[in-house]
Amino acid sequence: MDLNDANLQTLTEFLRKTLDPDPAVRRPAEKFLESVEGNQNYPLLLLTLLEKSQDNVIRVCSAVTFKNYIKRNWRIIEDEPNKISEADRTAIKANIVNLMLSSPEQIQKQLSDAISIIGREDFPQKWPDLLTEMVTRFQSGDFHIINGVLRTAHSLFKRYRHEFKSNELWTEIKLVLSTFALPLTELFKATIELCQTHATDVNALKVLFSSLTLISKLFYSLNFQDLPEFFEDNMETWMTNFHGLLMLDNKLLQTNDEEEAGLLELLKSQICDNAALYAQKYDEEFQPYLPRFVTAIWNLLVSTGQEVKYDLLVSNAIQFLASVCERPHYKHLFEDQNTLTSICEKVIVPNMEFRSADEEAFEDNSEEYIRRDLEGSDIDTRRRAACDLVRGLCKFFEGPVTAIFSGYVSSMLAEYAKNPGSSWKHKDAAIYLVTSLASKAQTQKHGITQANELVNLTEFFVNHILPDLKSPNVNEVPVLKADAIKYVMIFRSQLPKEQLLQAVPLLIAHMQAESTVQHTYAAHALERLFTMRGPNNSTMISSAEMAPFTEQLLINLFKALTFPGSTENEYIMKAIMRSFSLLQEAIVPYIPTLIGQLTQKLLLVSKNPSKPHFNHYLFESLCLSVRITCKANPATVSSFEEALFPVFTEILQIDVQEFLPYVFQVMSLLLEIHSNSIPTSYMALFPHLLQPVLWERTGNIPPLVRLLQAYLEKGSPTIATSAVDKIPGLLGVFQKLIASKANDHQGFYLLNSIIEHMPPESIMQYKKPIFVLLFQRLQSSKTTKFIKSFLVFICLYCVKYGAIALQEILDGIQPKMFGMVLEKILIPEVQKVSGPVEKKICAVGITKILTECPSMMDTEYTKLWIPLLQALIGLFELPEDDSIPDDEHFIDIEDTPGYQTAFSQLAFAGKKEHDPISNIVGNPKILLAQSLHKLSTACPGRVPSMLSTSLNAEALKFLQGYLHAATVQLV
């Protein structure tokens, strides 16, 4: 694509169409852009548009498209096509910083993100001048440019907060500090001076304070891994100024907005974070500064209002106190009873109140409320911070803190009892206080695993929680109902089983509540209860115990999916999946109705998949329906196919990329249930599964290979007769997979199924080319994973076609090739083979080579007989050799960047491990003994004399054990 006006015009038109709400216009435009993104100059055309287009919408759209293109394609992955030419990469890096700094803020943010994505791959090795280019801009004095640099540096360095320690990381941080730390400190000091100079100019202050916030974020990232020497030497400068900024209160920067945090709040909350980092990690060095920070932050907390805009600041300030109070160093600051009472009264209790803003979120923004409350993304809420502070204080002062709060809980519940209708917020706060007091340790799987012994959870449940759950009107005071449900869910491991069983029908009833939060919590609580394990690892609640409630449970779950706001509720869908899994055959009578509802839902969401978890659980539920019903009656598989195939066909036709891996897995599951023939509906689809475009997407590979294996297992005679022209296509897929280091094992899965199931005559002409391909790959790129798979394949070939056939085909490619494969690959590497079935295949294959291949006994191959036997005994008796050479770092299959639909394995579509020789061989050690006995009978005296002269004594001892177990001896 040349950089010319015609191409710019075309690109503009297609970008405009991608914004069209009509999928019929939008989808083809997206497909077009996807088809041209491998062309040279494509990214440069996007950059030209975002710089020069007259239309602001197109500029922003180009910036977003460019960032997403970089996100998908910048990382170079072995075996994957590299869509960005070297010339384009160089041109992008040469221009992007300038372009970012001269663009308006909306575009600057997109380009800043793109720089950090490129930086993650190329900085510092392939982009050494990035930092110097950025640092020189600090001299410009233009804060639009300076903030652009700071924003980019922030997105580049923030990964230091969660990367694992490594020498590579240290080297990079060291390089960054040497270039960046001093200019950043100078900029910090200069900006603070400018704040004083412009103390009365509100516009200047806004720009300067956003710079100070970014500088404070950078400080956090650069100090996260370890305390750098530079910052230790300059701690006085940073901490004194941070402390000064915490104390600062400039009236000009106060906002009237009650919701949105202002610049002053954002800066102070970041400073609280920085102080907490130093208090936790570098307490010795930070000790001289700590008392003044504790005082400043305490004063801040006591004087800050309840408005939403202060939430981040208050929660970070409380988190600072929480991190300080649980360090033994600082225990003395909190020991005084008056201090504890004051913290409880002035900080904790006020910040646990359910405010009108929380009530609004509960009613009108339930998704966000649930995300914060259930999934712990409430890290920046006042309640969560207050709860963490309670836990921190309980570490050293559990008795006094529990006593102080027990008084509060009693008075709050008394207030509620006086007037339940209007004082429900008192009870809500009391429940929250009890929860934070009682919770010591928590896991996703078990809820609270360690509780405060001073709190009687069961008594509180009976007196205060159960009455709300039992209330006949499920829609009355939904917040307290949701609290009660959450209490059961959180303390499920602490409450006795009979109380949990008492709660089950009540939770089922609460799924009819109109409140989204309430019915979602009810579904989630049931799902968690159903996963609990009792003794002997069975589920704690059995299918039999659920029998009286089964019908109501299923009705209410599916009904809840029809409520406004819950049509794609992932918690309800997960509860459906878990209920199916728990109830097993108890759901069979309901399946005919339920499968219709599930397929209807699938058809609906396939139009615009937007909730990945919901979709995943939906497919899991479909798999469970199939599995459970067909286990009871395999013939019902055809009714599932009737229900699902029309939807699947539509998904395949409109190419819903996110759903294809799921569809292939469900189809495999269905096909594997068929006895030994393949329905025509599947055969009609077979040619489409071999289309190269499907194999381009990494996420499709594992489920497609499994589906083709199912085709081969159930329908190889049909393929050999009615689809013989498709065999080259099948081998073409194998050839593509085998060339890739990431997917070669999938190629072998396919090849092994071809060898195992296809009629020998149908693949006769392809056998030699297959071996040639494998040897070419061995020569060009020999990896441990490839060798392990290769060994299993040649041994399977030997089991299937015999040792003589293996020797003939190898020696037919090149004289003495058979001996080379044994000597250079099989004997030295077989110890690396892993997996019981794989080891068994190798053992049987090697046994056949030893005992059924005449040339092993009377040609130059004879010298390999003993080493091969020794290797086989080693495979039986020695530990597996799992060492991998240093230069082999495999790309994990799931490790694909960007927007590629990664492969999501469906747990309930799981494939049983297949043993191709289970019906031939039970114990391979016995087989070896019997085969050696047979061989020694055919040539008496040869075998014992070879063994006694050459076999290692320990191996001989093992071999005698096998012979003894098989009750045979050698002659």
PDB file of N, CA and C in Angstrom, residues 611-666:
ATOM      1  N   LYS A 611     -19.682 -10.933  26.717  1.00  0.00           N
ATOM      2  CA  LYS A 611     -19.387 -11.348  28.100  1.00  0.00           C
ATOM      3  C   LYS A 611     -18.667 -12.701  28.070  1.00  0.00           C
ATOM      4  N   PRO A 612     -17.331 -12.687  27.995  1.00  0.00           N
ATOM      5  CA  PRO A 612     -16.598 -13.949  27.812  1.00  0.00           C
ATOM      6  C   PRO A 612     -16.886 -15.001  28.887  1.00  0.00           C
ATOM      7  N   HIS A 613     -17.034 -14.589  30.169  1.00  0.00           N
ATOM      8  CA  HIS A 613     -17.283 -15.593  31.214  1.00  0.00           C
ATOM      9  C   HIS A 613     -18.663 -16.213  31.050  1.00  0.00           C
ATOM     10  N   PHE A 614     -19.645 -15.367  30.766  1.00  0.00           N
ATOM     11  CA  PHE A 614     -21.003 -15.877  30.557  1.00  0.00           C
ATOM     12  C   PHE A 614     -20.989 -16.915  29.432  1.00  0.00           C
ATOM     13  N   ASN A 615     -20.336 -16.567  28.323  1.00  0.00           N
ATOM     14  CA  ASN A 615     -20.307 -17.468  27.165  1.00  0.00           C
ATOM     15  C   ASN A 615     -19.623 -18.788  27.510  1.00  0.00           C
ATOM     16  N   HIS A 616     -18.544 -18.690  28.284  1.00  0.00           N
ATOM     17  CA  HIS A 616     -17.805 -19.903  28.647  1.00  0.00           C
ATOM     18  C   HIS A 616     -18.707 -20.840  29.463  1.00  0.00           C
ATOM     19  N   TYR A 617     -19.386 -20.285  30.482  1.00  0.00           N
ATOM     20  CA  TYR A 617     -20.239 -21.135  31.323  1.00  0.00           C
ATOM     21  C   TYR A 617     -21.438 -21.669  30.531  1.00  0.00           C
ATOM     22  N   LEU A 618     -21.889 -20.909  29.541  1.00  0.00           N
ATOM     23  CA  LEU A 618     -22.993 -21.365  28.693  1.00  0.00           C
ATOM     24  C   LEU A 618     -22.566 -22.625  27.931  1.00  0.00           C
ATOM     25  N   PHE A 619     -21.374 -22.591  27.344  1.00  0.00           N
ATOM     26  CA  PHE A 619     -20.890 -23.784  26.620  1.00  0.00           C
ATOM     27  C   PHE A 619     -20.615 -24.942  27.584  1.00  0.00           C
ATOM     28  N   GLU A 620     -20.114 -24.629  28.796  1.00  0.00           N
ATOM     29  CA  GLU A 620     -19.903 -25.696  29.793  1.00  0.00           C
ATOM     30  C   GLU A 620     -21.237 -26.362  30.122  1.00  0.00           C
ATOM     31  N   SER A 621     -22.287 -25.542  30.252  1.00  0.00           N
ATOM     32  CA  SER A 621     -23.613 -26.099  30.597  1.00  0.00           C
ATOM     33  C   SER A 621     -24.139 -26.980  29.461  1.00  0.00           C
ATOM     34  N   LEU A 622     -23.873 -26.555  28.213  1.00  0.00           N
ATOM     35  CA  LEU A 622     -24.274 -27.385  27.065  1.00  0.00           C
ATOM     36  C   LEU A 622     -23.545 -28.731  27.115  1.00  0.00           C
ATOM     37  N   CYS A 623     -22.236 -28.677  27.405  1.00  0.00           N
ATOM     38  CA  CYS A 623     -21.461 -29.935  27.473  1.00  0.00           C
ATOM     39  C   CYS A 623     -22.000 -30.855  28.563  1.00  0.00           C
ATOM     40  N   LEU A 624     -22.330 -30.272  29.719  1.00  0.00           N
ATOM     41  CA  LEU A 624     -22.859 -31.101  30.810  1.00  0.00           C
ATOM     42  C   LEU A 624     -24.189 -31.734  30.419  1.00  0.00           C
ATOM     43  N   SER A 625     -25.046 -30.960  29.742  1.00  0.00           N
ATOM     44  CA  SER A 625     -26.340 -31.516  29.310  1.00  0.00           C
ATOM     45  C   SER A 625     -26.102 -32.740  28.426  1.00  0.00           C
ATOM     46  N   VAL A 626     -25.169 -32.579  27.472  1.00  0.00           N
ATOM     47  CA  VAL A 626     -24.880 -33.674  26.531  1.00  0.00           C
ATOM     48  C   VAL A 626     -24.319 -34.870  27.283  1.00  0.00           C
ATOM     49  N   ARG A 627     -23.294 -34.594  28.107  1.00  0.00           N
ATOM     50  CA  ARG A 627     -22.600 -35.657  28.819  1.00  0.00           C
ATOM     51  C   ARG A 627     -23.519 -36.481  29.704  1.00  0.00           C
ATOM     52  N   ILE A 628     -24.291 -35.754  30.541  1.00  0.00           N
ATOM     53  CA  ILE A 628     -25.121 -36.436  31.547  1.00  0.00           C
ATOM     54  C   ILE A 628     -26.232 -37.228  30.852  1.00  0.00           C
ATOM     55  N   THR A 629     -26.882 -36.620  29.848  1.00  0.00           N
ATOM     56  CA  THR A 629     -28.002 -37.297  29.183  1.00  0.00           C
ATOM     57  C   THR A 629     -27.507 -38.493  28.379  1.00  0.00           C
ATOM     58  N   CYS A 630     -26.413 -38.311  27.638  1.00  0.00           N
ATOM     59  CA  CYS A 630     -25.948 -39.406  26.772  1.00  0.00           C
ATOM     60  C   CYS A 630     -25.292 -40.535  27.565  1.00  0.00           C
ATOM     61  N   LYS A 631     -24.859 -40.214  28.793  1.00  0.00           N
ATOM     62  CA  LYS A 631     -24.301 -41.280  29.638  1.00  0.00           C
ATOM     63  C   LYS A 631     -25.450 -42.233  29.995  1.00  0.00           C
ATOM     64  N   ALA A 632     -26.619 -41.630  30.277  1.00  0.00           N
ATOM     65  CA  ALA A 632     -27.780 -42.464  30.610  1.00  0.00           C
ATOM     66  C   ALA A 632     -28.321 -43.160  29.365  1.00  0.00           C
ATOM     67  N   ASN A 633     -28.268 -42.459  28.205  1.00  0.00           N
ATOM     68  CA  ASN A 633     -28.825 -43.043  26.980  1.00  0.00           C
ATOM     69  C   ASN A 633     -28.101 -42.462  25.758  1.00  0.00           C
ATOM     70  N   PRO A 634     -27.064 -43.181  25.263  1.00  0.00           N
ATOM     71  CA  PRO A 634     -26.251 -42.635  24.161  1.00  0.00           C
ATOM     72  C   PRO A 634     -27.058 -42.273  22.913  1.00  0.00           C
ATOM     73  N   ALA A 635     -28.227 -42.900  22.726  1.00  0.00           N
ATOM     74  CA  ALA A 635     -29.004 -42.643  21.496  1.00  0.00           C
ATOM     75  C   ALA A 635     -29.524 -41.207  21.441  1.00  0.00           C
ATOM     76  N   THR A 636     -29.599 -40.540  22.617  1.00  0.00           N
ATOM     77  CA  THR A 636     -30.147 -39.173  22.615  1.00  0.00           C
ATOM     78  C   THR A 636     -29.196 -38.174  21.947  1.00  0.00           C
ATOM     79  N   VAL A 637     -28.001 -38.626  21.587  1.00  0.00           N
ATOM     80  CA  VAL A 637     -27.034 -37.691  20.981  1.00  0.00           C
ATOM     81  C   VAL A 637     -27.630 -37.027  19.732  1.00  0.00           C
ATOM     82  N   SER A 638     -28.454 -37.777  18.994  1.00  0.00           N
ATOM     83  CA  SER A 638     -28.991 -37.200  17.744  1.00  0.00           C
ATOM     84  C   SER A 638     -29.952 -36.042  18.035  1.00  0.00           C
ATOM     85  N   SER A 639     -30.689 -36.110  19.158  1.00  0.00           N
ATOM     86  CA  SER A 639     -31.600 -34.988  19.454  1.00  0.00           C
ATOM     87  C   SER A 639     -30.795 -33.747  19.849  1.00  0.00           C
ATOM     88  N   PHE A 640     -29.644 -33.936  20.481  1.00  0.00           N
ATOM     89  CA  PHE A 640     -28.776 -32.775  20.775  1.00  0.00           C
ATOM     90  C   PHE A 640     -28.253 -32.159  19.475  1.00  0.00           C
ATOM     91  N   GLU A 641     -27.871 -33.051  18.540  1.00  0.00           N
ATOM     92  CA  GLU A 641     -27.357 -32.544  17.258  1.00  0.00           C
ATOM     93  C   GLU A 641     -28.434 -31.746  16.524  1.00  0.00           C
ATOM     94  N   GLU A 642     -29.647 -32.242  16.585  1.00  0.00           N
ATOM     95  CA  GLU A 642     -30.753 -31.516  15.934  1.00  0.00           C
ATOM     96  C   GLU A 642     -30.917 -30.121  16.534  1.00  0.00           C
ATOM     97  N   ALA A 643     -30.776 -30.054  17.864  1.00  0.00           N
ATOM     98  CA  ALA A 643     -30.974 -28.761  18.535  1.00  0.00           C
ATOM     99  C   ALA A 643     -29.798 -27.813  18.287  1.00  0.00           C
ATOM    100  N   LEU A 644     -28.587 -28.368  18.292  1.00  0.00           N
ATOM    101  CA  LEU A 644     -27.397 -27.494  18.288  1.00  0.00           C
ATOM    102  C   LEU A 644     -26.868 -27.174  16.898  1.00  0.00           C
ATOM    103  N   PHE A 645     -27.009 -28.123  15.945  1.00  0.00           N
ATOM    104  CA  PHE A 645     -26.363 -27.909  14.645  1.00  0.00           C
ATOM    105  C   PHE A 645     -26.812 -26.647  13.907  1.00  0.00           C
ATOM    106  N   PRO A 646     -28.108 -26.302  13.936  1.00  0.00           N
ATOM    107  CA  PRO A 646     -28.484 -25.068  13.230  1.00  0.00           C
ATOM    108  C   PRO A 646     -27.749 -23.831  13.790  1.00  0.00           C
ATOM    109  N   VAL A 647     -27.626 -23.770  15.124  1.00  0.00           N
ATOM    110  CA  VAL A 647     -26.924 -22.618  15.736  1.00  0.00           C
ATOM    111  C   VAL A 647     -25.436 -22.671  15.386  1.00  0.00           C
ATOM    112  N   PHE A 648     -24.866 -23.887  15.483  1.00  0.00           N
ATOM    113  CA  PHE A 648     -23.433 -24.027  15.174  1.00  0.00           C
ATOM    114  C   PHE A 648     -23.152 -23.611  13.733  1.00  0.00           C
ATOM    115  N   THR A 649     -24.044 -24.030  12.828  1.00  0.00           N
ATOM    116  CA  THR A 649     -23.850 -23.697  11.406  1.00  0.00           C
ATOM    117  C   THR A 649     -23.823 -22.188  11.233  1.00  0.00           C
ATOM    118  N   GLU A 650     -24.751 -21.526  11.910  1.00  0.00           N
ATOM    119  CA  GLU A 650     -24.803 -20.058  11.790  1.00  0.00           C
ATOM    120  C   GLU A 650     -23.512 -19.426  12.342  1.00  0.00           C
ATOM    121  N   ILE A 651     -23.042 -19.939  13.479  1.00  0.00           N
ATOM    122  CA  ILE A 651     -21.807 -19.390  14.091  1.00  0.00           C
ATOM    123  C   ILE A 651     -20.627 -19.574  13.135  1.00  0.00           C
ATOM    124  N   LEU A 652     -20.579 -20.739  12.480  1.00  0.00           N
ATOM    125  CA  LEU A 652     -19.478 -21.001  11.537  1.00  0.00           C
ATOM    126  C   LEU A 652     -19.607 -20.114  10.302  1.00  0.00           C
ATOM    127  N   GLN A 653     -20.846 -19.920   9.852  1.00  0.00           N
ATOM    128  CA  GLN A 653     -21.035 -19.120   8.625  1.00  0.00           C
ATOM    129  C   GLN A 653     -20.684 -17.656   8.831  1.00  0.00           C
ATOM    130  N   ILE A 654     -21.132 -17.084   9.974  1.00  0.00           N
ATOM    131  CA  ILE A 654     -20.811 -15.654  10.159  1.00  0.00           C
ATOM    132  C   ILE A 654     -19.462 -15.488  10.857  1.00  0.00           C
ATOM    133  N   ASP A 655     -18.780 -16.617  11.105  1.00  0.00           N
ATOM    134  CA  ASP A 655     -17.412 -16.604  11.629  1.00  0.00           C
ATOM    135  C   ASP A 655     -17.306 -15.818  12.937  1.00  0.00           C
ATOM    136  N   VAL A 656     -18.042 -16.300  13.964  1.00  0.00           N
ATOM    137  CA  VAL A 656     -17.939 -15.670  15.292  1.00  0.00           C
ATOM    138  C   VAL A 656     -16.670 -16.231  15.940  1.00  0.00           C
ATOM    139  N   GLN A 657     -15.557 -15.489  15.775  1.00  0.00           N
ATOM    140  CA  GLN A 657     -14.241 -16.036  16.151  1.00  0.00           C
ATOM    141  C   GLN A 657     -14.176 -16.519  17.595  1.00  0.00           C
ATOM    142  N   GLU A 658     -14.809 -15.757  18.511  1.00  0.00           N
ATOM    143  CA  GLU A 658     -14.709 -16.128  19.932  1.00  0.00           C
ATOM    144  C   GLU A 658     -15.356 -17.484  20.209  1.00  0.00           C
ATOM    145  N   PHE A 659     -16.350 -17.870  19.382  1.00  0.00           N
ATOM    146  CA  PHE A 659     -17.117 -19.080  19.687  1.00  0.00           C
ATOM    147  C   PHE A 659     -16.594 -20.337  18.980  1.00  0.00           C
ATOM    148  N   LEU A 660     -15.771 -20.145  17.929  1.00  0.00           N
ATOM    149  CA  LEU A 660     -15.366 -21.329  17.148  1.00  0.00           C
ATOM    150  C   LEU A 660     -14.669 -22.389  18.005  1.00  0.00           C
ATOM    151  N   PRO A 661     -13.680 -22.005  18.859  1.00  0.00           N
ATOM    152  CA  PRO A 661     -13.037 -23.067  19.651  1.00  0.00           C
ATOM    153  C   PRO A 661     -14.044 -23.835  20.512  1.00  0.00           C
ATOM    154  N   TYR A 662     -15.065 -23.140  21.017  1.00  0.00           N
ATOM    155  CA  TYR A 662     -16.083 -23.821  21.826  1.00  0.00           C
ATOM    156  C   TYR A 662     -16.919 -24.771  20.976  1.00  0.00           C
ATOM    157  N   VAL A 663     -17.338 -24.285  19.802  1.00  0.00           N
ATOM    158  CA  VAL A 663     -18.178 -25.098  18.924  1.00  0.00           C
ATOM    159  C   VAL A 663     -17.440 -26.390  18.555  1.00  0.00           C
ATOM    160  N   PHE A 664     -16.147 -26.275  18.220  1.00  0.00           N
ATOM    161  CA  PHE A 664     -15.376 -27.471  17.848  1.00  0.00           C
ATOM    162  C   PHE A 664     -15.297 -28.457  19.017  1.00  0.00           C
ATOM    163  N   GLN A 665     -15.188 -27.931  20.237  1.00  0.00           N
ATOM    164  CA  GLN A 665     -15.105 -28.836  21.397  1.00  0.00           C
ATOM    165  C   GLN A 665     -16.426 -29.567  21.623  1.00  0.00           C
ATOM    166  N   VAL A 666     -17.551 -28.832  21.501  1.00  0.00           N
ATOM    167  CA  VAL A 666     -18.854 -29.490  21.719  1.00  0.00           C
ATOM    168  C   VAL A 666     -19.101 -30.514  20.611  1.00  0.00           C
TER     169      VAL A 666
END
